[in-house]
Short mmCIF file of C-alpha atoms and ligand atoms in Angstrom, two decimals:
data_model
loop_
_atom_site.label_atom_id
_atom_site.label_comp_id
_atom_site.label_asym_id
_atom_site.label_seq_id
_atom_site.Cartn_x
_atom_site.Cartn_y
_atom_site.Cartn_z
CA MET X 1 45.33 111.66 142.72
CA PRO X 2 46.73 111.15 146.21
CA ARG X 3 44.31 112.14 148.95
CA THR X 4 44.25 113.35 152.50
CA LEU X 5 42.33 111.62 155.30
CA SER X 6 38.77 112.67 156.10
CA PHE X 7 38.00 113.22 159.78
CA ASP X 8 35.98 109.98 159.70
CA ASP X 9 38.96 108.12 158.16
CA LEU X 10 41.09 109.42 161.01
CA LYS X 11 38.57 108.32 163.64
CA THR X 12 38.52 104.82 162.11
CA ALA X 13 42.33 104.66 162.05
CA VAL X 14 42.46 105.75 165.68
CA ALA X 15 39.83 103.15 166.68
CA GLU X 16 41.81 100.46 164.83
CA GLY X 17 45.01 101.59 166.52
CA THR X 18 46.94 102.41 163.32
CA ILE X 19 47.17 106.12 164.26
CA ASP X 20 48.07 107.07 167.84
CA THR X 21 49.58 110.55 167.39
CA VAL X 22 48.31 113.70 165.66
CA LEU X 23 50.65 116.61 164.94
CA VAL X 24 48.58 119.80 165.28
CA CYS X 25 50.53 122.54 163.52
CA LEU X 26 50.44 126.17 162.53
CA VAL X 27 52.78 127.77 160.02
CA ASP X 28 54.93 130.51 161.52
CA MET X 29 56.40 133.63 159.87
CA GLN X 30 59.45 131.64 158.80
CA GLY X 31 57.25 129.03 157.11
CA ARG X 32 57.93 126.35 159.72
CA LEU X 33 55.53 123.88 161.31
CA MET X 34 55.01 124.71 164.98
CA GLY X 35 52.56 123.00 167.30
CA LYS X 36 51.88 120.03 169.54
CA ARG X 37 51.81 116.24 169.36
CA PHE X 38 48.37 115.07 170.49
CA HIS X 39 47.40 111.63 171.61
CA ALA X 40 45.10 110.69 168.73
CA VAL X 41 42.19 109.76 171.02
CA ASN X 42 42.25 113.19 172.63
CA PHE X 43 42.38 114.81 169.20
CA VAL X 44 39.38 112.98 167.71
CA GLU X 45 37.31 113.39 170.89
CA THR X 46 37.95 117.04 171.80
CA SER X 47 40.99 118.85 170.45
CA PHE X 48 39.86 118.69 166.82
CA ASN X 49 37.76 121.73 167.80
CA GLU X 50 40.67 123.89 168.87
CA THR X 51 43.82 124.10 170.92
CA HIS X 52 45.89 127.08 172.03
CA CYS X 53 49.42 128.41 171.69
CA CYS X 54 51.39 131.38 172.94
CA ASN X 55 50.88 134.30 170.58
CA TYR X 56 54.64 134.84 170.42
CA LEU X 57 54.74 132.07 167.78
CA LEU X 58 53.88 134.71 165.16
CA ALA X 59 56.32 137.30 166.56
CA THR X 60 59.64 135.54 167.10
CA ASP X 61 62.74 135.44 164.97
CA ILE X 62 64.20 132.21 163.61
CA GLU X 63 66.05 131.62 166.92
CA MET X 64 62.77 132.03 168.93
CA ALA X 65 63.97 135.36 170.34
CA THR X 66 61.21 137.80 171.31
CA PRO X 67 61.98 141.14 169.64
CA ASP X 68 60.26 144.28 170.89
CA GLY X 69 58.34 146.58 168.59
CA PHE X 70 55.45 144.36 167.48
CA ALA X 71 52.02 145.95 167.99
CA SER X 72 50.29 142.55 168.15
CA THR X 73 52.11 141.15 171.17
CA SER X 74 54.83 142.02 173.67
CA TRP X 75 56.13 141.50 177.20
CA GLN X 76 53.92 144.48 178.22
CA SER X 77 50.78 142.72 176.97
CA GLY X 78 51.91 139.49 178.67
CA TYR X 79 52.25 137.27 175.57
CA GLY X 80 48.74 135.77 175.69
CA ASP X 81 47.27 132.93 173.64
CA TYR X 82 45.99 132.39 170.11
CA VAL X 83 43.48 129.76 169.11
CA MET X 84 44.82 127.05 166.78
CA LYS X 85 41.79 125.94 164.76
CA PRO X 86 42.45 122.66 162.91
CA ASP X 87 41.50 122.81 159.23
CA LEU X 88 40.02 119.31 159.01
CA GLU X 89 40.45 119.34 155.21
CA THR X 90 44.21 119.08 155.78
CA ILE X 91 44.35 115.87 157.86
CA ARG X 92 46.90 113.51 156.33
CA PRO X 93 49.04 110.57 157.35
CA VAL X 94 52.72 111.21 158.09
CA PRO X 95 54.10 107.93 156.74
CA TRP X 96 57.71 108.58 157.69
CA LEU X 97 56.72 108.67 161.41
CA GLU X 98 55.15 105.61 163.01
CA GLY X 99 51.41 105.81 163.84
CA THR X 100 51.26 109.52 163.08
CA ALA X 101 48.87 111.91 161.28
CA MET X 102 49.04 115.69 160.85
CA VAL X 103 46.61 118.59 160.61
CA LEU X 104 47.28 122.26 159.76
CA CYS X 105 45.57 125.01 161.73
CA ASP X 106 44.28 128.49 161.08
CA VAL X 107 45.28 130.96 163.78
CA LEU X 108 42.45 132.91 165.42
CA ASP X 109 42.20 135.51 168.18
CA HIS X 110 39.83 135.14 171.12
CA HIS X 111 36.99 136.67 169.08
CA ASN X 112 37.42 133.92 166.49
CA HIS X 113 38.87 136.36 163.93
CA PRO X 114 41.83 135.27 161.82
CA VAL X 115 45.07 136.79 163.10
CA PRO X 116 45.92 139.21 160.26
CA HIS X 117 49.67 138.53 160.18
CA SER X 118 49.27 134.74 160.16
CA PRO X 119 50.75 133.50 156.84
CA ARG X 120 47.76 131.26 156.06
CA ALA X 121 45.34 134.16 156.69
CA ILE X 122 47.39 136.50 154.48
CA LEU X 123 47.22 134.07 151.55
CA LYS X 124 43.52 133.27 152.10
CA LYS X 125 42.70 137.00 151.89
CA GLN X 126 44.30 137.35 148.45
CA ILE X 127 42.69 134.11 147.21
CA ALA X 128 39.30 135.54 148.26
CA ARG X 129 40.01 138.82 146.41
CA LEU X 130 40.87 136.84 143.29
CA ALA X 131 37.69 134.76 143.66
CA GLU X 132 35.68 138.01 143.65
CA LEU X 133 37.15 138.69 140.20
CA GLY X 134 36.02 135.18 139.21
CA PHE X 135 39.43 133.44 139.05
CA GLU X 136 41.32 130.66 140.80
CA ALA X 137 45.13 130.73 141.05
CA MET X 138 47.06 127.55 140.28
CA MET X 139 50.59 127.58 141.63
CA ALA X 140 53.67 125.39 141.88
CA THR X 141 56.71 126.17 144.06
CA GLU X 142 59.92 124.31 143.30
CA LEU X 143 61.98 123.23 146.30
CA GLU X 144 65.76 123.29 145.94
CA PHE X 145 68.03 122.23 148.78
CA PHE X 146 71.41 120.71 149.57
CA LEU X 147 72.08 117.33 151.16
CA PHE X 148 75.21 116.86 153.25
CA ALA X 149 77.20 113.77 154.17
CA ASP X 150 76.95 114.39 157.93
CA SER X 151 73.94 114.82 160.19
CA LEU X 152 72.58 118.20 161.28
CA ASP X 153 73.65 117.47 164.85
CA LYS X 154 77.24 116.68 163.89
CA ILE X 155 77.44 119.76 161.68
CA ARG X 156 76.05 122.01 164.43
CA GLU X 157 78.44 120.56 167.02
CA GLY X 158 81.28 121.33 164.60
CA GLY X 159 80.24 124.98 164.38
CA PHE X 160 78.91 124.61 160.80
CA ARG X 161 82.50 124.50 159.50
CA GLU X 162 82.90 120.99 158.11
CA LEU X 163 80.27 121.09 155.37
CA THR X 164 80.70 118.22 152.95
CA PRO X 165 77.96 117.87 150.31
CA ILE X 166 76.59 114.36 149.91
CA SER X 167 78.05 114.18 146.38
CA GLY X 168 81.28 115.20 144.74
CA TYR X 169 80.22 117.01 141.57
CA ASN X 170 77.54 119.07 139.79
CA GLU X 171 74.58 116.69 139.53
CA ASP X 172 72.21 118.67 137.27
CA TYR X 173 69.80 116.09 135.76
CA HIS X 174 72.42 113.46 136.68
CA ILE X 175 70.88 110.01 137.01
CA PHE X 176 73.97 108.13 138.25
CA GLN X 177 74.87 110.67 140.92
CA THR X 178 71.27 110.96 142.13
CA THR X 179 71.03 107.14 142.27
CA LYS X 180 73.60 107.40 145.06
CA GLU X 181 71.17 109.71 146.93
CA GLU X 182 68.13 107.46 146.50
CA ASN X 183 68.38 106.21 150.09
CA VAL X 184 67.14 109.71 151.05
CA MET X 185 65.24 110.92 147.96
CA ARG X 186 63.13 107.81 147.31
CA PRO X 187 61.55 107.84 150.79
CA ILE X 188 61.02 111.61 150.46
CA ARG X 189 59.07 111.18 147.19
CA ASN X 190 57.13 108.10 148.30
CA HIS X 191 56.28 109.19 151.84
CA LEU X 192 55.10 112.59 150.63
CA TYR X 193 53.00 110.96 147.90
CA ALA X 194 51.43 108.67 150.50
CA ALA X 195 50.78 111.78 152.63
CA GLY X 196 48.55 113.14 149.84
CA LEU X 197 51.02 115.43 148.04
CA PRO X 198 51.00 115.18 144.20
CA ILE X 199 54.73 114.65 143.85
CA GLU X 200 55.99 114.96 140.26
CA ASN X 201 59.69 114.20 140.49
CA SER X 202 63.02 114.96 142.06
CA LYS X 203 66.15 115.75 140.09
CA GLY X 204 69.76 116.63 140.66
CA GLU X 205 70.47 120.37 140.52
CA ALA X 206 73.41 122.39 139.26
CA GLU X 207 75.83 121.91 142.17
CA ALA X 208 77.32 119.05 144.17
CA GLY X 209 74.75 117.73 146.65
CA GLN X 210 71.92 119.91 145.33
CA GLU X 211 68.49 118.36 144.74
CA GLU X 212 65.16 119.73 143.53
CA LEU X 213 61.71 118.40 144.41
CA ASN X 214 58.74 119.22 142.18
CA ILE X 215 55.11 119.03 143.23
CA ARG X 216 52.27 119.25 140.69
CA TYR X 217 50.62 122.67 140.40
CA SER X 218 47.57 123.07 142.63
CA PRO X 219 45.21 125.72 144.00
CA ALA X 220 47.35 128.32 145.80
CA LEU X 221 46.49 127.35 149.39
CA ASP X 222 47.13 123.65 148.73
CA CYS X 223 50.40 124.56 147.02
CA ALA X 224 51.61 126.51 150.07
CA ASP X 225 50.52 123.68 152.41
CA TYR X 226 52.36 121.14 150.21
CA HIS X 227 55.52 123.25 150.11
CA THR X 228 55.59 123.62 153.89
CA ILE X 229 54.97 119.94 154.56
CA ALA X 230 57.50 118.87 151.91
CA LYS X 231 60.22 121.18 153.25
CA HIS X 232 59.63 119.81 156.73
CA ALA X 233 59.69 116.23 155.43
CA VAL X 234 62.94 116.73 153.50
CA LYS X 235 64.71 117.87 156.67
CA GLU X 236 63.13 115.19 158.82
CA ILE X 237 63.69 112.26 156.42
CA ALA X 238 67.29 113.34 155.70
CA TRP X 239 67.82 113.50 159.48
CA GLN X 240 66.34 109.98 159.88
CA HIS X 241 68.98 108.75 157.43
CA GLY X 242 71.86 110.51 159.19
CA HIS X 243 72.19 113.37 156.70
CA ALA X 244 71.60 117.11 156.83
CA ALA X 245 69.34 118.97 154.40
CA THR X 246 69.57 122.76 154.21
CA PHE X 247 67.31 125.33 152.58
CA LEU X 248 69.75 128.14 153.30
CA PRO X 249 69.86 129.94 149.93
CA LYS X 250 73.65 130.39 149.84
CA TRP X 251 75.75 128.19 152.10
CA HIS X 252 79.08 128.86 150.35
CA ARG X 253 80.29 131.84 148.31
CA ASP X 254 81.57 129.62 145.49
CA ARG X 255 78.57 127.29 145.32
CA VAL X 256 75.35 127.93 143.42
CA GLY X 257 72.46 129.06 145.61
CA SER X 258 69.09 127.37 146.19
CA SER X 259 65.89 128.97 144.96
CA SER X 260 62.18 128.41 145.02
CA HIS X 261 60.71 129.36 141.66
CA VAL X 262 56.98 130.03 141.71
CA HIS X 263 54.85 129.02 138.68
CA GLN X 264 51.54 130.87 138.39
CA SER X 265 48.42 130.75 136.22
CA LEU X 266 44.80 131.82 136.59
CA TRP X 267 41.86 129.56 135.78
CA LYS X 268 38.07 129.77 135.62
CA ASP X 269 35.92 126.60 135.80
CA GLY X 270 38.81 124.43 134.57
CA THR X 271 39.73 126.78 131.67
CA PRO X 272 43.25 128.28 131.58
CA MET X 273 42.57 132.04 131.45
CA PHE X 274 46.20 132.90 130.62
CA LEU X 275 45.85 131.25 127.19
CA ASN X 276 44.93 133.07 123.97
CA LYS X 277 45.77 130.95 120.95
CA ASP X 278 45.49 134.00 118.62
CA ASP X 279 48.30 135.88 120.39
CA ASP X 280 51.88 135.51 119.04
CA LEU X 281 53.02 133.96 122.32
CA GLY X 282 49.63 132.49 123.21
CA MET X 283 49.21 134.94 126.11
CA SER X 284 45.82 136.40 127.02
CA GLU X 285 45.35 140.09 127.87
CA LEU X 286 44.60 138.92 131.43
CA MET X 287 48.00 137.26 131.63
CA LYS X 288 49.74 140.36 130.32
CA ASN X 289 47.99 142.58 132.89
CA TYR X 290 48.81 140.10 135.67
CA MET X 291 52.48 139.95 134.66
CA ALA X 292 52.71 143.74 134.38
CA GLY X 293 51.56 144.01 138.02
CA LEU X 294 53.90 141.22 139.08
CA ILE X 295 56.89 142.99 137.52
CA ALA X 296 55.97 146.55 138.56
CA PHE X 297 55.66 145.70 142.24
CA ALA X 298 58.53 143.20 142.50
CA PRO X 299 60.82 145.67 144.32
CA ASP X 300 58.01 146.33 146.85
CA TYR X 301 57.49 142.64 147.71
CA THR X 302 61.00 141.21 147.32
CA TYR X 303 61.28 140.97 151.12
CA PHE X 304 58.68 138.18 151.04
CA LEU X 305 60.76 136.25 148.49
CA ALA X 306 64.08 136.86 150.26
CA PRO X 307 63.56 137.43 154.00
CA TYR X 308 67.07 137.08 155.46
CA VAL X 309 70.51 138.65 155.08
CA ASN X 310 71.77 135.46 153.41
CA SER X 311 68.92 135.46 150.85
CA TYR X 312 70.58 138.35 148.97
CA LYS X 313 73.89 136.51 148.52
CA ARG X 314 72.12 134.37 145.91
CA PHE X 315 71.40 137.22 143.50
CA ALA X 316 74.62 137.06 141.52
CA LYS X 317 75.29 137.56 137.85
CA GLY X 318 75.83 134.41 135.78
CA THR X 319 74.39 131.97 138.33
CA PHE X 320 70.83 131.42 137.02
CA ALA X 321 69.63 133.53 139.98
CA PRO X 322 68.08 136.74 138.64
CA THR X 323 69.05 140.33 139.37
CA LYS X 324 66.54 142.17 137.14
CA THR X 325 62.78 142.74 137.26
CA VAL X 326 62.06 141.98 133.60
CA TRP X 327 60.43 139.08 131.81
CA SER X 328 61.59 136.90 128.99
CA VAL X 329 60.43 133.99 126.88
CA ASP X 330 61.93 130.79 128.26
CA ASN X 331 65.14 132.57 129.26
CA ARG X 332 66.56 131.75 132.69
CA THR X 333 68.48 134.97 133.26
CA ALA X 334 65.40 137.19 133.87
CA GLY X 335 63.36 137.58 137.08
CA PHE X 336 60.22 136.34 135.31
CA ARG X 337 60.01 133.68 132.61
CA LEU X 338 57.13 132.79 130.31
CA CYS X 339 56.73 128.99 130.32
CA GLY X 340 54.50 126.74 128.23
CA ALA X 341 53.89 129.53 125.67
CA GLY X 342 50.78 128.89 123.56
CA THR X 343 49.76 125.73 125.46
CA LYS X 344 47.17 124.94 128.12
CA GLY X 345 50.07 125.07 130.60
CA VAL X 346 51.00 128.68 129.75
CA ARG X 347 52.25 130.29 132.96
CA VAL X 348 54.65 132.78 134.44
CA GLU X 349 57.54 131.59 136.58
CA CYS X 350 58.94 134.03 139.14
CA ARG X 351 62.62 133.16 139.64
CA ILE X 352 63.41 135.69 142.37
CA GLY X 353 62.46 133.66 145.45
CA GLY X 354 65.07 131.83 147.49
CA SER X 355 64.68 128.39 149.05
CA ASP X 356 64.06 130.21 152.37
CA LEU X 357 60.82 131.91 151.27
CA ASN X 358 57.58 131.40 153.16
CA PRO X 359 55.27 130.08 150.39
CA TYR X 360 52.08 131.59 151.87
CA LEU X 361 53.58 135.07 152.00
CA ALA X 362 55.33 134.79 148.64
CA GLN X 363 52.19 133.62 146.83
CA ALA X 364 50.00 136.18 148.61
CA VAL X 365 52.06 139.21 147.59
CA MET X 366 52.47 137.99 144.01
CA LEU X 367 48.73 137.36 143.71
CA ALA X 368 48.10 140.84 145.10
CA ALA X 369 50.48 142.35 142.53
CA GLY X 370 48.84 140.37 139.72
CA ILE X 371 45.36 141.43 140.87
CA LYS X 372 46.50 145.06 140.86
CA GLY X 373 47.78 144.60 137.31
CA ILE X 374 44.39 143.20 136.27
CA GLU X 375 42.36 145.87 138.05
CA ASP X 376 44.44 148.72 136.61
CA LYS X 377 44.81 147.02 133.19
CA MET X 378 48.56 147.56 133.41
CA THR X 379 50.59 147.30 130.20
CA LEU X 380 53.26 144.64 129.85
CA ALA X 381 56.55 145.81 128.31
CA ALA X 382 58.11 143.76 125.50
CA PRO X 383 60.09 140.71 126.65
CA SER X 384 63.84 141.05 127.26
CA LYS X 385 66.17 139.03 125.08
CA GLY X 386 69.63 137.54 125.51
CA ASP X 387 71.59 137.83 128.74
CA VAL X 388 69.59 140.30 130.83
CA TYR X 389 72.23 140.54 133.60
CA ASP X 390 73.85 143.31 131.57
CA ASP X 391 70.64 145.05 130.50
CA ALA X 392 71.18 148.59 131.85
CA LYS X 393 67.56 149.61 131.18
CA ALA X 394 66.08 146.77 133.23
CA GLY X 395 64.90 147.44 136.80
CA ASP X 396 66.91 145.95 139.67
CA ILE X 397 65.78 143.56 142.37
CA PRO X 398 66.74 145.09 145.75
CA GLN X 399 70.30 143.94 146.42
CA THR X 400 70.19 143.80 150.22
CA LEU X 401 67.75 143.00 153.01
CA ARG X 402 68.08 146.63 154.11
CA ALA X 403 66.87 147.90 150.72
CA ALA X 404 64.03 145.35 150.60
CA CYS X 405 62.97 146.29 154.14
CA GLU X 406 62.78 149.98 153.24
CA ASN X 407 60.80 149.16 150.08
CA LEU X 408 58.36 147.14 152.19
CA ARG X 409 57.97 149.88 154.78
CA GLY X 410 57.32 152.52 152.12
CA SER X 411 55.07 150.48 149.82
CA ALA X 412 51.69 152.20 149.42
CA PHE X 413 50.66 149.20 147.29
CA LEU X 414 51.37 146.62 150.02
CA ARG X 415 49.78 148.81 152.68
CA GLU X 416 46.63 148.97 150.53
CA VAL X 417 46.38 145.23 149.81
CA LEU X 418 47.77 143.64 153.02
CA GLY X 419 46.87 146.35 155.56
CA ASP X 420 49.14 148.63 157.61
CA ASP X 421 49.14 146.21 160.55
CA VAL X 422 50.55 143.38 158.42
CA VAL X 423 53.13 145.55 156.67
CA ASP X 424 54.27 147.05 159.99
CA HIS X 425 54.54 143.57 161.54
CA TYR X 426 56.76 142.18 158.78
CA THR X 427 58.78 145.41 158.50
CA ARG X 428 59.60 145.03 162.20
CA SER X 429 60.62 141.45 161.57
CA ALA X 430 62.97 142.53 158.76
CA GLU X 431 64.37 145.37 160.85
CA TRP X 432 65.07 143.01 163.76
CA GLU X 433 66.93 140.62 161.45
CA LEU X 434 69.15 143.54 160.40
CA GLU X 435 69.67 144.69 163.99
CA GLU X 436 70.76 141.17 164.97
CA PHE X 437 73.13 140.98 162.00
CA ASP X 438 74.60 144.42 162.71
CA ARG X 439 75.47 143.33 166.26
CA VAL X 440 77.58 140.41 165.01
CA VAL X 441 81.33 140.56 164.36
CA THR X 442 81.80 138.20 161.42
CA ASP X 443 84.69 135.84 160.62
CA TRP X 444 85.20 137.77 157.39
CA GLU X 445 85.89 141.07 159.21
CA ILE X 446 88.36 139.44 161.58
CA ALA X 447 90.30 137.63 158.85
CA ARG X 448 90.35 140.70 156.63
CA GLY X 449 91.39 143.28 159.18
CA PHE X 450 93.05 141.61 162.17
CA GLU X 451 96.59 142.02 160.88
CA ARG X 452 96.18 144.45 158.04
CA ALA X 453 93.81 147.10 159.40
P1 ADP A 1 60.72 122.88 134.20
O1 ADP A 1 61.20 122.20 132.97
O2 ADP A 1 60.94 124.36 134.21
O3 ADP A 1 61.14 122.24 135.49
P2 ADP A 1 58.11 121.65 134.48
O4 ADP A 1 57.35 121.23 133.28
O5 ADP A 1 58.74 120.59 135.31
O6 ADP A 1 59.13 122.80 134.08
O7 ADP A 1 57.13 122.47 135.38
C1 ADP A 1 57.57 123.18 136.49
C2 ADP A 1 56.42 123.32 137.45
O8 ADP A 1 55.37 124.05 136.80
C3 ADP A 1 55.80 121.99 137.86
O9 ADP A 1 55.73 121.93 139.27
C4 ADP A 1 54.42 122.01 137.24
O10 ADP A 1 53.44 121.35 138.05
C5 ADP A 1 54.14 123.49 137.18
N1 ADP A 1 53.09 123.84 136.21
C6 ADP A 1 52.80 123.23 135.05
N2 ADP A 1 51.72 123.81 134.46
C7 ADP A 1 51.35 124.84 135.28
C8 ADP A 1 50.33 125.84 135.26
N3 ADP A 1 49.46 125.91 134.25
N4 ADP A 1 50.27 126.72 136.27
C9 ADP A 1 51.13 126.69 137.29
N5 ADP A 1 52.11 125.78 137.37
C10 ADP A 1 52.22 124.87 136.40
#
């Protein structure tokens, strides 16, 4: 297995001069790495203890605007500091940058308490609740994204209008087409592997220029750390090679969207607790309860799987992106799919999440829903069959950010498991995104109505 660096390994590398820079990062609400570049000597001598950042980092939008309405911080309270506490278990080399290592931080207040709305803290809380029940969650999040011929800078300077995918045709499982992308994908796989991520494979996806990266399933916190680092690396390595990578779920109305499917199973002391060989589908009662919770509360937590206006453009009939909160056996049209039926790898795959999800938040709310299903011994309905897009009896995934935001605000379940402060914080974030969108006059409105209205 690939490994991270111990703190002693890092000190040795710094003394030998092979590492001179340490990226000290937190994960923000959008799932991005934010932080500082330390001189490695300063890091190993003092800053490994802690450093500080403005507390607005967990209360900005994607453009770094400072919306009002957050209880945790504001202009009135003067935007003070948080403590960034390096988690020394997460030190790793960053092989695609010269002489560089990285560490992820937990975010604490001045009383050394975890900041409740910090994504890492939100996931850790649900992992601890699951541990009290005696289980460990193993998760895998698939990363889908598009590569473009031009660089991000060129595309931005052109107003995001000239978007030419790196390849000319649907490259699903396509070896020849993806060979042409190996100048970007091979360094992504190999650098991430050398950074301690258990990379499984990359493959072409079902659209021109679309790739998928798969990382081996891992304990939930590791999985979220891997996802975040991998997403960052994909953008950075593509940029180094003069190309753009985007995780926008739907960059063109006629092109397939990008998702992030989340595979989930519960284990105890190395035993897969979702497996019951005597069941028709090899599913344990525990798995059925977990899935019942996952499905019942999907409309409540969809915001955390689809946090932007654009996220909802992906949910279209006949595209492999789901629209219904039902489960099925190895059927890609439902929101939840049973995979590995009857084997040690039996698991549920949630197919709702877009490539823009924050993996800490997505995993946390799904774990919470699964835990609720276990605690209340919820009953799992029979699996759906055939094309579930047209199943009138099946529940719907919220179709817009507005609907998902209202579900989040009104969710007694999420208020109970995450806390009112966390739900209010993320509801405000969703509301702000809608307010920003509502202020914009779009190209579509102009073209549609300018002459004909
Ligand atoms: P697919 O054919 O759907 O891509 P894969 O066999 O590649 O399926 O597996 C998809 C993901 O599921 C991989 O990242 C893999 O590590 C993960 N996975 C496999 N077994 C489990 C498990 N028991 N729990 C959670 N994730 C798992």
